[in-house]
Amino acid sequence: MEAIEAARAVVEELHADARAAFLGGSVVTERRTVKSDLDLVVFLHGAPAPYRSSFRRHGWPVEMFVHTEETWHAFVDREVPQRRSPLLFMCADGLLLFDADGIGERIATASRKLAAAGPPPVTTREIEDRRYAITDLLDDLDGSTDPGERLFICSELAVRTAELALAVNGSWDAGGKWLARLLDTAAPGLNTQLHNGVRLALEGQAENLVGVVDQVLEQAGGRLWAGYRRSGTP
């Protein structure tokens, strides 16, 4: 069963009274792979929403996020200040499978408007926290002689550097493969530089990775360690 047909069948079988449903994620893009799942956002009038569930159906792995109109807005309102909201983008970029009463169009319009407006500005405190963490990792890398430690230091450096690049470029944040995809738009070429830098660093040649990380740090104010201070109050 094809993705769209399977997605509609899943919603009909599990929530025949659904008001609307979106199919999002990689499966509706040219980046679809044989392992892509069906990311479904389903809207109900009330209970049992909200909930999420993972299962297999019609030969597909399914991630289903079930909401009312009110709970969808509540979840997105909580996620947007963190500049990372998969729920928002599943509706902003996803395919509206059906819309029984207009809620689908309202959600699509609201999500596209929010996505296009971009995330809230990153705070000075957050930038400083990120600079400090990356500087500490660079020091760890410089002193590391253990291949196992180096693996995790380099991996963490790549992720944190990518996240900092997104932040200083005013981009939405993401994790996993979506981090790489957003980075291709916000900082073209950086993904490749980080990949090559990590590969060489794992072979004992850290200069390229350090150089790339420092380039991103300079956009945010450079390395930060001495003088960094935070109170114990949350």
PDB file of N, CA and C in Angstrom, residues 33 43 53-54 57 101 108 133 140 145 168 172 174 210 217:
ATOM      1  N   THR A  33      13.045   7.460   2.138  1.00  0.00           N
ATOM      2  CA  THR A  33      13.872   6.264   2.023  1.00  0.00           C
ATOM      3  C   THR A  33      13.006   5.033   2.292  1.00  0.00           C
ATOM      4  N   PHE A  43      -6.494  15.092  14.218  1.00  0.00           N
ATOM      5  CA  PHE A  43      -7.268  15.998  15.072  1.00  0.00           C
ATOM      6  C   PHE A  43      -8.631  15.395  15.405  1.00  0.00           C
ATOM      7  N   SER A  53       1.514   7.651  19.602  1.00  0.00           N
ATOM      8  CA  SER A  53       1.643   6.204  19.570  1.00  0.00           C
ATOM      9  C   SER A  53       2.512   5.790  18.387  1.00  0.00           C
ATOM     10  N   SER A  54       3.297   4.731  18.579  1.00  0.00           N
ATOM     11  CA  SER A  54       4.137   4.172  17.514  1.00  0.00           C
ATOM     12  C   SER A  54       3.736   2.717  17.294  1.00  0.00           C
ATOM     13  N   ARG A  57       1.479  -0.751  10.666  1.00  0.00           N
ATOM     14  CA  ARG A  57       0.161  -0.991  10.074  1.00  0.00           C
ATOM     15  C   ARG A  57       0.294  -0.944   8.554  1.00  0.00           C
ATOM     16  N   ASP A 101     -14.137  19.635   8.683  1.00  0.00           N
ATOM     17  CA  ASP A 101     -14.897  20.815   9.112  1.00  0.00           C
ATOM     18  C   ASP A 101     -14.118  22.123   9.094  1.00  0.00           C
ATOM     19  N   ALA A 108      -3.229  24.417   9.095  1.00  0.00           N
ATOM     20  CA  ALA A 108      -2.228  24.594   8.039  1.00  0.00           C
ATOM     21  C   ALA A 108      -1.824  26.051   7.916  1.00  0.00           C
ATOM     22  N   ALA A 133      30.212  25.419  26.353  1.00  0.00           N
ATOM     23  CA  ALA A 133      30.187  23.959  26.184  1.00  0.00           C
ATOM     24  C   ALA A 133      31.106  23.524  25.040  1.00  0.00           C
ATOM     25  N   ASP A 140      38.852  19.283  25.642  1.00  0.00           N
ATOM     26  CA  ASP A 140      38.861  17.824  25.818  1.00  0.00           C
ATOM     27  C   ASP A 140      39.494  17.140  24.608  1.00  0.00           C
ATOM     28  N   THR A 145      43.732  11.280  24.145  1.00  0.00           N
ATOM     29  CA  THR A 145      44.570  10.283  23.465  1.00  0.00           C
ATOM     30  C   THR A 145      43.833   8.950  23.332  1.00  0.00           C
ATOM     31  N   VAL A 168      22.897  31.249  15.520  1.00  0.00           N
ATOM     32  CA  VAL A 168      23.425  32.562  15.122  1.00  0.00           C
ATOM     33  C   VAL A 168      22.885  32.999  13.765  1.00  0.00           C
ATOM     34  N   TRP A 172      15.431  27.837  12.721  1.00  0.00           N
ATOM     35  CA  TRP A 172      14.824  26.846  13.594  1.00  0.00           C
ATOM     36  C   TRP A 172      15.857  25.779  13.918  1.00  0.00           C
ATOM     37  N   ALA A 174      16.690  21.641  15.218  1.00  0.00           N
ATOM     38  CA  ALA A 174      16.165  20.292  14.998  1.00  0.00           C
ATOM     39  C   ALA A 174      17.182  19.300  15.505  1.00  0.00           C
ATOM     40  N   VAL A 210      38.854  21.442  14.398  1.00  0.00           N
ATOM     41  CA  VAL A 210      39.035  22.589  15.291  1.00  0.00           C
ATOM     42  C   VAL A 210      38.863  23.897  14.524  1.00  0.00           C
ATOM     43  N   LEU A 217      32.333  29.494  16.076  1.00  0.00           N
ATOM     44  CA  LEU A 217      32.425  30.198  17.355  1.00  0.00           C
ATOM     45  C   LEU A 217      32.664  31.693  17.163  1.00  0.00           C
TER      46      LEU A 217
END
